[in-house]
């Protein structure tokens, strides 16, 4: 059974770049059956899709974040990563990585989430 | 301001049937599948319904989804205390570049 685990700094200074990694275990990130996504949730608020990547490297991003987001994949490490530049306090949130099933289009497996606070 | 509109709260007593609505537009719900996720307190969301009305294995048949035009609904029958959670609808939106939009979430309280 595939499992996802987010990792990265829990505190980022304003104007800097937020960097997170999602490690895939129990399966290959290159299996071809999944897209790999990032989703975030500010405290007490709803979910916001950030973007996704396929193992070929093709990406889709939320238009509201596109200018600041880069999602990449490292198949040798079975990981995919998120970089969000020029962060502000509004980027403080729990960040989830999730797999998107190619057939159903659903976020069917989620990481436990990691809290990132933007503060000086 | 979420692209998909959900009521912020819903409630019911054990055994009751409750429905949660999700309203969108022609660029999202009107032309794409709807998904529903359940988020228990302090946990990651869990897939509840995919492709409008399909249940993943392990999801009880008390949960059902439907879609009509630019709106969708999640129905929960035989309400149980463990159903108390936040529920989110989601769909792809084709208005700009293709991207996923979520509803603002509905907090379900079991009285």
PDB file of C-alpha atoms in Angstrom, chain A residues 23-118:
ATOM      1  CA  UNK A  23       8.474  10.706  -0.048  1.00  0.00           C
ATOM      2  CA  UNK A  24       6.527   7.866  -1.625  1.00  0.00           C
ATOM      3  CA  UNK A  25       6.845   4.450   0.003  1.00  0.00           C
ATOM      4  CA  UNK A  26       5.234   1.113  -0.758  1.00  0.00           C
ATOM      5  CA  UNK A  27       5.250   1.738  -4.491  1.00  0.00           C
ATOM      6  CA  UNK A  28       7.112   3.413  -7.322  1.00  0.00           C
ATOM      7  CA  UNK A  29       6.533   7.059  -8.118  1.00  0.00           C
ATOM      8  CA  UNK A  30       7.191   6.071 -11.729  1.00  0.00           C
ATOM      9  CA  UNK A  31       4.376   3.534 -11.888  1.00  0.00           C
ATOM     10  CA  UNK A  32       2.529   5.708 -14.379  1.00  0.00           C
ATOM     11  CA  UNK A  33      -0.811   5.297 -12.677  1.00  0.00           C
ATOM     12  CA  UNK A  34      -0.696   8.484 -10.659  1.00  0.00           C
ATOM     13  CA  UNK A  35      -0.241  12.195 -10.722  1.00  0.00           C
ATOM     14  CA  UNK A  36       1.391  13.655  -7.604  1.00  0.00           C
ATOM     15  CA  UNK A  37      -0.210  16.724  -6.036  1.00  0.00           C
ATOM     16  CA  UNK A  38       0.257  19.343  -3.349  1.00  0.00           C
ATOM     17  CA  UNK A  39      -2.702  20.737  -1.408  1.00  0.00           C
ATOM     18  CA  UNK A  40      -2.708  23.181   1.498  1.00  0.00           C
ATOM     19  CA  UNK A  41      -5.073  24.178   4.285  1.00  0.00           C
ATOM     20  CA  UNK A  42      -4.723  27.303   6.450  1.00  0.00           C
ATOM     21  CA  UNK A  43      -5.769  26.779  10.039  1.00  0.00           C
ATOM     22  CA  UNK A  44      -9.531  26.647  10.357  1.00  0.00           C
ATOM     23  CA  UNK A  45     -10.033  27.097   6.619  1.00  0.00           C
ATOM     24  CA  UNK A  46     -10.684  25.030   3.536  1.00  0.00           C
ATOM     25  CA  UNK A  47      -8.492  23.135   1.111  1.00  0.00           C
ATOM     26  CA  UNK A  48      -6.568  24.764  -1.730  1.00  0.00           C
ATOM     27  CA  UNK A  49      -5.013  22.779  -4.575  1.00  0.00           C
ATOM     28  CA  UNK A  50      -1.513  23.996  -5.379  1.00  0.00           C
ATOM     29  CA  UNK A  51      -0.557  21.852  -8.338  1.00  0.00           C
ATOM     30  CA  UNK A  52       0.452  18.441  -9.607  1.00  0.00           C
ATOM     31  CA  UNK A  53       3.181  16.671 -11.539  1.00  0.00           C
ATOM     32  CA  UNK A  54       3.369  13.517 -13.603  1.00  0.00           C
ATOM     33  CA  UNK A  55       6.496  11.404 -13.671  1.00  0.00           C
ATOM     34  CA  UNK A  56       7.192  12.680 -17.173  1.00  0.00           C
ATOM     35  CA  UNK A  57       7.678  16.083 -15.570  1.00  0.00           C
ATOM     36  CA  UNK A  58       4.529  17.680 -16.940  1.00  0.00           C
ATOM     37  CA  UNK A  59       2.833  19.983 -14.443  1.00  0.00           C
ATOM     38  CA  UNK A  60      -0.408  21.829 -13.776  1.00  0.00           C
ATOM     39  CA  UNK A  61      -0.626  24.679 -11.287  1.00  0.00           C
ATOM     40  CA  UNK A  62      -3.359  26.666  -9.579  1.00  0.00           C
ATOM     41  CA  UNK A  63      -3.538  29.933 -11.565  1.00  0.00           C
ATOM     42  CA  UNK A  64      -3.579  31.945  -8.333  1.00  0.00           C
ATOM     43  CA  UNK A  65      -0.199  30.518  -7.290  1.00  0.00           C
ATOM     44  CA  UNK A  66       1.373  29.695 -10.633  1.00  0.00           C
ATOM     45  CA  UNK A  67       3.861  32.578 -10.661  1.00  0.00           C
ATOM     46  CA  UNK A  68       5.387  31.408  -7.364  1.00  0.00           C
ATOM     47  CA  UNK A  69       5.144  27.604  -7.544  1.00  0.00           C
ATOM     48  CA  UNK A  70       7.473  24.926  -8.844  1.00  0.00           C
ATOM     49  CA  UNK A  71       6.750  21.221  -8.446  1.00  0.00           C
ATOM     50  CA  UNK A  72       9.433  18.731  -9.410  1.00  0.00           C
ATOM     51  CA  UNK A  73       9.963  14.986  -9.223  1.00  0.00           C
ATOM     52  CA  UNK A  74      13.029  12.893  -8.391  1.00  0.00           C
ATOM     53  CA  UNK A  75      12.308   9.348  -9.502  1.00  0.00           C
ATOM     54  CA  UNK A  76      15.655   8.070  -8.194  1.00  0.00           C
ATOM     55  CA  UNK A  77      14.613   9.038  -4.673  1.00  0.00           C
ATOM     56  CA  UNK A  78      10.908   8.241  -5.130  1.00  0.00           C
ATOM     57  CA  UNK A  79      10.122  11.817  -4.122  1.00  0.00           C
ATOM     58  CA  UNK A  80       8.412  14.884  -5.435  1.00  0.00           C
ATOM     59  CA  UNK A  81       8.890  18.410  -4.163  1.00  0.00           C
ATOM     60  CA  UNK A  82       7.222  21.782  -3.794  1.00  0.00           C
ATOM     61  CA  UNK A  83       8.864  25.184  -3.913  1.00  0.00           C
ATOM     62  CA  UNK A  84       6.809  28.291  -3.187  1.00  0.00           C
ATOM     63  CA  UNK A  85       8.680  31.574  -3.512  1.00  0.00           C
ATOM     64  CA  UNK A  86       8.177  35.015  -1.962  1.00  0.00           C
ATOM     65  CA  UNK A  87       6.092  33.660   0.886  1.00  0.00           C
ATOM     66  CA  UNK A  88       3.983  35.804   3.189  1.00  0.00           C
ATOM     67  CA  UNK A  89       1.951  35.083   6.308  1.00  0.00           C
ATOM     68  CA  UNK A  90      -0.927  34.116   3.991  1.00  0.00           C
ATOM     69  CA  UNK A  91       1.064  31.034   2.992  1.00  0.00           C
ATOM     70  CA  UNK A  92       0.990  29.696   6.552  1.00  0.00           C
ATOM     71  CA  UNK A  93      -0.867  26.397   6.350  1.00  0.00           C
ATOM     72  CA  UNK A  94      -0.777  22.649   6.666  1.00  0.00           C
ATOM     73  CA  UNK A  95       0.662  21.326   3.412  1.00  0.00           C
ATOM     74  CA  UNK A  96      -0.437  17.916   2.159  1.00  0.00           C
ATOM     75  CA  UNK A  97       0.951  15.792  -0.611  1.00  0.00           C
ATOM     76  CA  UNK A  98      -1.475  13.441  -2.320  1.00  0.00           C
ATOM     77  CA  UNK A  99      -1.628  10.970  -5.152  1.00  0.00           C
ATOM     78  CA  UNK A 100      -4.156  11.470  -7.914  1.00  0.00           C
ATOM     79  CA  UNK A 101      -5.346   8.266  -9.501  1.00  0.00           C
ATOM     80  CA  UNK A 102      -5.006   8.495 -13.286  1.00  0.00           C
ATOM     81  CA  UNK A 103      -8.280   6.677 -13.893  1.00  0.00           C
ATOM     82  CA  UNK A 104     -10.589   8.129 -11.258  1.00  0.00           C
ATOM     83  CA  UNK A 105      -9.022  11.576 -10.965  1.00  0.00           C
ATOM     84  CA  UNK A 106      -9.391  11.399  -7.196  1.00  0.00           C
ATOM     85  CA  UNK A 107      -6.929  12.319  -4.473  1.00  0.00           C
ATOM     86  CA  UNK A 108      -6.996   8.797  -3.132  1.00  0.00           C
ATOM     87  CA  UNK A 109      -3.921   8.712  -0.881  1.00  0.00           C
ATOM     88  CA  UNK A 110      -2.849  11.607   1.342  1.00  0.00           C
ATOM     89  CA  UNK A 111       0.163  12.316   3.497  1.00  0.00           C
ATOM     90  CA  UNK A 112      -0.431  13.238   7.107  1.00  0.00           C
ATOM     91  CA  UNK A 113       0.361  16.880   6.374  1.00  0.00           C
ATOM     92  CA  UNK A 114       3.071  19.200   7.626  1.00  0.00           C
ATOM     93  CA  UNK A 115       2.534  22.581   9.245  1.00  0.00           C
ATOM     94  CA  UNK A 116       4.488  25.478   7.752  1.00  0.00           C
ATOM     95  CA  UNK A 117       4.495  28.850   9.458  1.00  0.00           C
ATOM     96  CA  UNK A 118       5.700  31.987   7.707  1.00  0.00           C
TER      97      UNK A 118
END
